Amino acid sequence: MTAPLRTGEPAVVKVALGDRAYDIVVGRNALASLGQRVASLRPGAKAAIVTDDNVARAHLKSAQTALERAGISSSSVVVPAGENSKRISGFETVCEALIGARMERGDIVIALGGGVIGDLTGFAAATVRRGIDFVQVPTSLLAQVDSSVGGKTAINSQHGKNLIGAFHQPVLVIADTALLDTLPERQMRSGYAELVKHGFVRDAAFFSWLDNNWREVFSGGPAREEAVARSVAIKAAVVARDERENGDRQVLNFGHTFGHALEADAGFSERLLHGEAISIGMALAFSYSAAKGVMPTQEAQRAISHFDAVGLPTKLAQVTGGVSNADRLMDLMAQDKKVKRGKLTLILSRGIGDAYVAPDADPSEIRDFLSEQLAAR
Ligand code: GLY
């Protein structure tokens, strides 16, 4: 990472993927540099911005102005905010709009929004004319530290989330941390769960730093830029080693096998946001690791206490409306994409900063563990 942090200059994190390498620019007001950065990457290209109606009201004009100032003409596609836009019908709308705007292979599609917009736009960019370059401009904390980086793009099937997709790396990510100033507190906390996850899986020192500085991440001081930049640098390094998730990238799913089951059980509703689900999922993964004796109990407790301090849920009892029984949660985990040939793969922890892939996890042990956790409500 090249990181002139605290000087007003943005930090630039490199994703080292050979001829598909790209920069992640992290900084307050970095959106203003969108046009100049696109112009230097793709001189003469035109742009199409894909966004949702909420983000369009807040930030579309700024993105268009930044492009205009660099002499880039742009069209825009605005879809309704929310997960429903990640259906085949929403995908069709975006593809037809991009084709209608005469977007060619040398042009640039810009995803301006949260995770839904990034995933949908990235998949449309991967497929229209067999692939157009795209830029991610994530507007939520969750998208800035996770979904905008790494090239996973997807829409949902009737059978589950993100089941239709492609790996398509962006050519640039611009994470403007000032855009988070207006994000609702609950959304900030949800994104923070993915931010701190990168410390939990690969960087104990980053976690310790967050344990001291997390309040400033929320209040919007310089620690916010530093936290986002350090978090994405950890993800970028993992992605550079294992782009297609054949090995080490799986550790980024820490907390997600339990978490996705809880999200599905809550009907992917406002009852439980993604980051809240994986916060409980990570707390369960730490507790399970400690119960198996692979991680010191005290350290698991230190991690869980951090979530408690931040105001993220850590217990099944904290899910609004309750949780189904252990058998139902096991069924939901079995449907998760992390199941390989019927065996459950869990990401466990030997200690803060040291997550590992545990394939062939014993389903009966996990069911018993979940029953105990449910009984402890
Ligand atoms: N969100 C996990 C990954 O991108 O691999």
Coordinates of C-alpha atoms and ligand atoms in Angstrom, one line a residue:
M1 CA 0.0 0.0 0.0
T2 CA 1.3 3.5 -0.8
A3 CA -0.3 5.4 2.0
P4 CA 0.1 9.1 2.6
L5 CA -2.5 9.0 5.3
R6 CA -3.4 12.0 7.4
T7 CA -1.9 14.4 4.8
G8 CA -5.1 15.1 2.9
E9 CA -3.8 12.9 0.0
P10 CA -5.8 9.7 -0.8
A11 CA -4.2 6.3 0.0
V12 CA -3.7 4.1 -3.0
V13 CA -3.9 0.3 -2.5
K14 CA -2.7 -1.9 -5.4
V15 CA -4.5 -5.1 -6.3
A16 CA -1.6 -7.1 -7.9
L17 CA -3.3 -9.1 -10.6
G18 CA -0.8 -8.9 -13.4
D19 CA -2.3 -7.3 -16.5
R20 CA -5.6 -6.9 -14.6
A21 CA -4.0 -5.1 -11.7
Y22 CA -5.9 -2.0 -10.4
D23 CA -5.8 0.7 -7.8
I24 CA -8.2 1.3 -4.9
V25 CA -8.1 5.0 -4.1
V26 CA -9.3 5.7 -0.5
G27 CA -9.8 9.2 0.6
R28 CA -12.2 12.0 1.7
N29 CA -13.7 13.6 -1.4
A30 CA -11.9 11.1 -3.7
L31 CA -15.0 11.1 -5.9
A32 CA -14.0 14.5 -7.3
S33 CA -11.0 12.7 -9.0
L34 CA -13.2 10.2 -10.9
G35 CA -13.1 11.9 -14.3
Q36 CA -9.4 12.6 -14.3
R37 CA -8.6 9.0 -13.2
V38 CA -10.9 7.5 -15.8
A39 CA -9.5 9.8 -18.5
S40 CA -6.0 8.7 -17.7
L41 CA -6.9 5.0 -17.7
R42 CA -9.0 5.1 -20.9
P43 CA -8.4 8.3 -22.9
G44 CA -11.4 9.0 -25.2
A45 CA -13.8 6.5 -23.5
K46 CA -17.4 7.5 -22.8
A47 CA -19.0 6.4 -19.5
A48 CA -22.3 5.0 -18.3
I49 CA -23.1 5.3 -14.6
V50 CA -25.3 2.7 -13.0
T51 CA -26.9 3.6 -9.7
D52 CA -30.0 3.3 -7.6
D53 CA -32.6 6.0 -6.9
N54 CA -31.4 6.7 -3.3
V55 CA -27.8 7.1 -4.3
A56 CA -28.7 9.0 -7.4
R57 CA -30.4 11.7 -5.3
A58 CA -27.3 12.0 -3.1
H59 CA -24.3 11.5 -5.4
L60 CA -25.2 11.2 -9.1
K61 CA -24.7 14.9 -9.8
S62 CA -21.2 14.9 -8.2
A63 CA -20.2 11.8 -10.2
Q64 CA -21.4 13.4 -13.5
T65 CA -19.7 16.7 -12.7
A66 CA -16.4 14.9 -12.0
L67 CA -16.6 13.2 -15.4
E68 CA -17.7 16.4 -17.2
R69 CA -14.7 18.3 -15.8
A70 CA -12.4 15.7 -17.5
G71 CA -14.3 16.0 -20.7
I72 CA -16.0 12.6 -20.4
S73 CA -19.6 12.3 -21.7
S74 CA -21.8 10.0 -19.6
S75 CA -25.3 8.4 -19.6
S76 CA -26.9 7.0 -16.5
V77 CA -29.1 4.1 -15.6
V78 CA -31.1 4.4 -12.3
V79 CA -32.7 1.2 -10.8
P80 CA -34.8 1.0 -7.7
A81 CA -32.8 0.8 -4.4
G82 CA -32.8 -2.7 -2.8
E83 CA -32.0 -6.3 -3.3
N84 CA -34.9 -6.8 -5.8
S85 CA -32.8 -5.0 -8.4
K86 CA -30.4 -7.9 -8.3
R87 CA -32.9 -10.2 -10.2
I88 CA -32.7 -11.2 -13.8
S89 CA -35.3 -8.5 -14.6
G90 CA -33.0 -5.8 -13.1
F91 CA -30.0 -7.3 -14.9
E92 CA -31.9 -7.1 -18.2
T93 CA -32.8 -3.5 -17.5
V94 CA -29.2 -2.5 -17.0
C95 CA -27.9 -4.5 -20.0
E96 CA -30.5 -3.1 -22.4
A97 CA -29.7 0.4 -21.1
L98 CA -26.0 0.0 -21.6
I99 CA -26.5 -1.4 -25.1
G100 CA -29.0 1.4 -25.8
A101 CA -26.4 3.9 -24.8
R102 CA -24.1 2.4 -27.4
M103 CA -21.5 1.3 -24.8
E104 CA -18.6 -0.3 -26.6
R105 CA -15.8 -2.5 -25.3
G106 CA -13.4 0.4 -24.9
D107 CA -15.9 2.4 -22.8
I108 CA -16.3 2.4 -19.0
V109 CA -19.2 1.4 -16.9
I110 CA -19.3 3.0 -13.5
A111 CA -21.0 1.3 -10.5
L112 CA -22.1 4.1 -8.1
G113 CA -23.7 2.6 -5.1
G114 CA -23.6 -0.1 -2.4
G115 CA -23.1 -3.9 -2.7
V116 CA -26.3 -4.5 -4.8
I117 CA -25.3 -1.9 -7.4
G118 CA -21.7 -3.1 -7.5
D119 CA -22.7 -6.8 -7.9
L120 CA -25.4 -6.1 -10.5
T121 CA -23.3 -3.5 -12.5
G122 CA -20.2 -5.7 -12.4
F123 CA -22.1 -8.7 -13.8
A124 CA -23.7 -6.6 -16.5
A125 CA -20.3 -5.2 -17.4
A126 CA -18.9 -8.7 -17.5
T127 CA -21.5 -9.9 -20.0
V128 CA -22.5 -6.9 -22.3
R129 CA -20.5 -7.2 -25.5
R130 CA -18.6 -10.1 -23.7
G131 CA -17.1 -7.7 -21.3
I132 CA -16.7 -4.0 -20.8
D133 CA -14.3 -2.4 -18.2
F134 CA -15.9 -1.1 -15.1
V135 CA -15.1 1.2 -12.2
Q136 CA -16.5 0.7 -8.7
V137 CA -17.5 3.8 -6.7
P138 CA -18.8 2.2 -3.5
T139 CA -21.0 4.4 -1.4
S140 CA -21.5 2.2 1.7
L141 CA -18.8 1.1 4.2
L142 CA -19.6 -2.6 3.4
A143 CA -19.0 -2.0 -0.3
Q144 CA -15.9 0.0 0.3
V145 CA -14.1 -2.6 2.3
D146 CA -15.5 -5.8 0.8
S147 CA -17.8 -6.1 -2.2
S148 CA -16.2 -3.5 -4.5
V149 CA -12.8 -5.2 -4.3
G150 CA -11.9 -8.6 -5.7
G151 CA -14.1 -9.0 -8.8
K152 CA -17.0 -11.1 -7.5
T153 CA -20.0 -10.0 -9.4
A154 CA -23.5 -11.7 -9.3
I155 CA -27.2 -11.5 -9.3
N156 CA -29.6 -13.7 -7.4
S157 CA -31.5 -16.8 -8.5
Q158 CA -34.8 -18.0 -7.2
H159 CA -32.7 -20.7 -5.5
G160 CA -30.4 -18.3 -3.6
K161 CA -28.3 -15.2 -3.5
N162 CA -25.4 -14.6 -5.9
L163 CA -25.9 -17.9 -7.8
I164 CA -25.6 -16.3 -11.3
G165 CA -22.3 -14.4 -11.6
A166 CA -18.8 -14.1 -12.9
F167 CA -15.4 -13.0 -11.8
H168 CA -14.8 -9.6 -13.5
Q169 CA -12.3 -7.3 -11.8
P170 CA -12.9 -3.6 -11.9
V171 CA -10.2 -1.4 -13.5
L172 CA -10.4 1.1 -10.6
V173 CA -12.1 1.5 -7.2
I174 CA -12.7 4.9 -5.7
A175 CA -13.7 4.7 -2.1
D176 CA -14.7 8.2 -1.0
T177 CA -15.0 8.1 2.8
A178 CA -16.9 11.4 2.9
L179 CA -19.9 9.6 1.3
L180 CA -20.2 7.6 4.5
D181 CA -21.0 10.8 6.5
T182 CA -24.7 10.4 5.7
L183 CA -24.9 6.6 6.0
P184 CA -27.3 5.5 8.8
E185 CA -25.6 4.2 11.9
R186 CA -26.9 0.7 11.5
Q187 CA -25.5 0.5 8.0
M188 CA -22.2 1.8 9.2
R189 CA -22.0 -0.9 11.9
S190 CA -23.0 -3.6 9.4
G191 CA -20.1 -2.5 7.1
Y192 CA -17.8 -2.3 10.0
A193 CA -18.3 -6.1 10.6
E194 CA -16.6 -6.8 7.2
L195 CA -13.9 -4.2 7.9
V196 CA -12.8 -5.7 11.2
K197 CA -13.2 -9.2 9.7
H198 CA -10.0 -8.6 7.7
G199 CA -8.1 -8.0 10.9
F200 CA -9.6 -11.1 12.5
V201 CA -8.5 -13.3 9.5
R202 CA -5.1 -12.0 8.7
D203 CA -3.8 -9.1 10.8
A204 CA -3.8 -9.1 14.6
A205 CA -2.1 -5.7 14.8
F206 CA -4.8 -4.1 12.6
F207 CA -7.4 -5.6 15.0
S208 CA -5.6 -4.1 18.0
W209 CA -5.4 -0.7 16.3
L210 CA -9.2 -0.9 15.6
D211 CA -9.9 -1.9 19.2
N212 CA -8.4 1.5 20.1
N213 CA -9.6 3.6 17.2
W214 CA -13.0 2.3 16.1
R215 CA -14.9 5.3 17.5
E216 CA -13.1 7.6 15.1
V217 CA -13.9 5.3 12.2
F218 CA -17.6 5.9 13.0
S219 CA -17.2 9.7 13.7
G220 CA -15.4 10.3 10.4
G221 CA -11.9 11.4 11.6
P222 CA -8.7 10.4 9.8
A223 CA -8.9 7.0 11.4
R224 CA -11.7 6.2 9.0
E225 CA -9.5 6.5 5.9
E226 CA -6.8 4.6 7.6
A227 CA -9.2 1.8 8.6
V228 CA -10.7 1.5 5.1
A229 CA -7.3 1.5 3.4
R230 CA -5.7 -1.0 5.8
S231 CA -8.8 -3.3 5.6
V232 CA -8.9 -3.3 1.8
A233 CA -5.1 -3.8 1.7
I234 CA -5.5 -7.1 3.6
K235 CA -8.3 -8.2 1.2
A236 CA -6.3 -7.1 -1.9
A237 CA -3.3 -9.2 -0.8
V238 CA -5.5 -12.3 -0.3
V239 CA -7.2 -11.8 -3.7
A240 CA -3.9 -11.3 -5.4
R241 CA -2.8 -14.7 -4.1
D242 CA -6.0 -16.5 -4.9
E243 CA -8.3 -14.6 -7.2
R244 CA -10.7 -17.6 -7.9
E245 CA -11.1 -18.7 -4.3
N246 CA -9.5 -22.1 -4.7
G247 CA -7.6 -21.7 -1.4
D248 CA -6.7 -18.9 0.9
R249 CA -9.5 -16.5 -0.4
Q250 CA -11.9 -18.8 1.4
V251 CA -10.7 -17.3 4.7
L252 CA -12.6 -14.1 3.7
N253 CA -15.7 -16.1 4.3
F254 CA -15.0 -16.1 8.0
G255 CA -18.3 -16.0 9.9
H256 CA -20.3 -16.4 6.6
T257 CA -21.4 -20.0 6.8
F258 CA -23.2 -19.4 10.1
G259 CA -24.0 -15.8 9.0
H260 CA -25.6 -16.7 5.7
A261 CA -27.8 -19.3 7.4
L262 CA -29.0 -16.7 9.8
E263 CA -29.7 -14.2 7.0
A264 CA -31.6 -16.8 5.0
D265 CA -33.5 -17.8 8.2
A266 CA -34.5 -14.1 8.6
G267 CA -35.6 -14.0 5.0
F268 CA -32.8 -11.6 4.0
S269 CA -34.9 -8.9 5.6
E270 CA -34.3 -5.7 7.6
R271 CA -34.6 -8.0 10.7
L272 CA -30.9 -8.9 10.2
L273 CA -28.5 -7.0 7.9
H274 CA -25.6 -8.8 6.3
G275 CA -23.0 -7.4 8.6
E276 CA -25.1 -8.2 11.7
A277 CA -25.5 -11.8 10.5
I278 CA -21.8 -12.2 9.9
S279 CA -21.0 -10.5 13.3
I280 CA -23.0 -13.3 15.0
G281 CA -21.4 -15.7 12.5
M282 CA -17.9 -14.6 13.5
A283 CA -18.8 -14.8 17.2
L284 CA -20.1 -18.3 16.7
A285 CA -16.9 -19.3 14.7
F286 CA -14.7 -17.9 17.5
S287 CA -16.7 -19.7 20.2
Y288 CA -16.7 -23.0 18.1
S289 CA -12.9 -22.7 17.6
A290 CA -12.4 -22.2 21.4
A291 CA -14.8 -25.1 22.2
K292 CA -12.8 -27.3 19.9
G293 CA -9.6 -26.2 21.7
V294 CA -7.9 -24.7 18.6
M295 CA -8.1 -21.2 19.9
P296 CA -7.6 -19.8 23.5
T297 CA -11.0 -19.0 25.1
Q298 CA -9.7 -15.7 26.3
E299 CA -8.8 -14.6 22.8
A300 CA -12.2 -15.6 21.4
Q301 CA -13.7 -13.6 24.3
R302 CA -11.6 -10.5 23.4
A303 CA -12.9 -10.6 19.8
I304 CA -16.5 -11.0 20.9
S305 CA -16.2 -8.2 23.4
H306 CA -15.1 -5.9 20.5
F307 CA -18.3 -6.6 18.6
D308 CA -20.3 -5.9 21.9
A309 CA -18.5 -2.6 22.4
V310 CA -19.2 -1.5 18.8
G311 CA -22.9 -2.5 19.2
L312 CA -22.9 -5.4 16.8
P313 CA -24.9 -8.5 17.7
T314 CA -22.9 -11.6 18.8
K315 CA -25.7 -13.9 20.1
L316 CA -28.5 -15.8 18.4
A317 CA -30.9 -14.3 20.9
Q318 CA -30.2 -10.9 19.5
V319 CA -31.9 -11.7 16.1
T320 CA -35.1 -9.7 16.0
G321 CA -38.0 -12.2 15.7
G322 CA -36.0 -15.2 16.8
V323 CA -34.1 -18.0 15.1
S324 CA -35.3 -21.4 13.9
N325 CA -34.0 -24.6 15.4
A326 CA -30.6 -26.2 14.8
D327 CA -31.9 -28.6 12.2
R328 CA -33.2 -25.8 10.1
L329 CA -30.0 -23.8 10.4
M330 CA -28.1 -27.0 9.3
D331 CA -30.3 -27.3 6.3
L332 CA -29.6 -23.7 5.4
M333 CA -25.9 -24.2 5.8
A334 CA -26.0 -27.3 3.5
Q335 CA -27.5 -25.1 0.7
D336 CA -24.7 -22.6 1.1
K337 CA -22.2 -22.3 -1.8
K338 CA -19.4 -23.2 0.7
V339 CA -20.6 -26.8 0.6
K340 CA -18.4 -29.0 -1.5
R341 CA -19.6 -32.5 -2.4
G342 CA -21.9 -32.5 0.6
K343 CA -19.2 -31.7 3.1
L344 CA -19.4 -28.5 5.2
T345 CA -16.4 -26.2 5.0
L346 CA -16.1 -23.8 8.0
I347 CA -13.6 -21.1 8.4
L348 CA -12.2 -21.4 12.0
S349 CA -9.6 -19.5 13.9
R350 CA -6.4 -20.4 15.7
G351 CA -6.2 -16.9 17.1
I352 CA -6.9 -13.3 16.1
G353 CA -5.3 -12.8 12.7
D354 CA -5.0 -16.5 12.0
A355 CA -8.2 -17.9 10.3
Y356 CA -8.0 -21.2 8.5
V357 CA -10.1 -23.3 6.2
A358 CA -11.5 -26.4 8.0
P359 CA -13.0 -28.6 5.3
D360 CA -15.0 -31.7 6.2
A361 CA -16.3 -30.2 9.4
D362 CA -18.4 -32.7 11.3
P363 CA -22.1 -31.8 10.9
S364 CA -23.2 -33.6 14.0
E365 CA -20.7 -31.6 16.2
I366 CA -21.9 -28.4 14.6
R367 CA -25.5 -29.2 15.1
D368 CA -24.8 -30.0 18.8
F369 CA -22.9 -26.7 19.1
L370 CA -25.8 -24.7 17.6
S371 CA -28.3 -26.5 19.9
E372 CA -26.2 -25.4 22.9
Q373 CA -26.0 -21.8 21.6
L374 CA -29.8 -21.8 21.0
A375 CA -30.4 -23.2 24.5
A376 CA -28.2 -20.4 26.0
R377 CA -30.7 -17.8 24.8
Ligands
GLY1 N1 -16.4 -11.3 0.3 C1 -15.5 -12.3 0.2 C2 -14.7 -12.3 -1.1 O1 -14.8 -11.3 -1.8 O2 -14.0 -13.2 -1.3

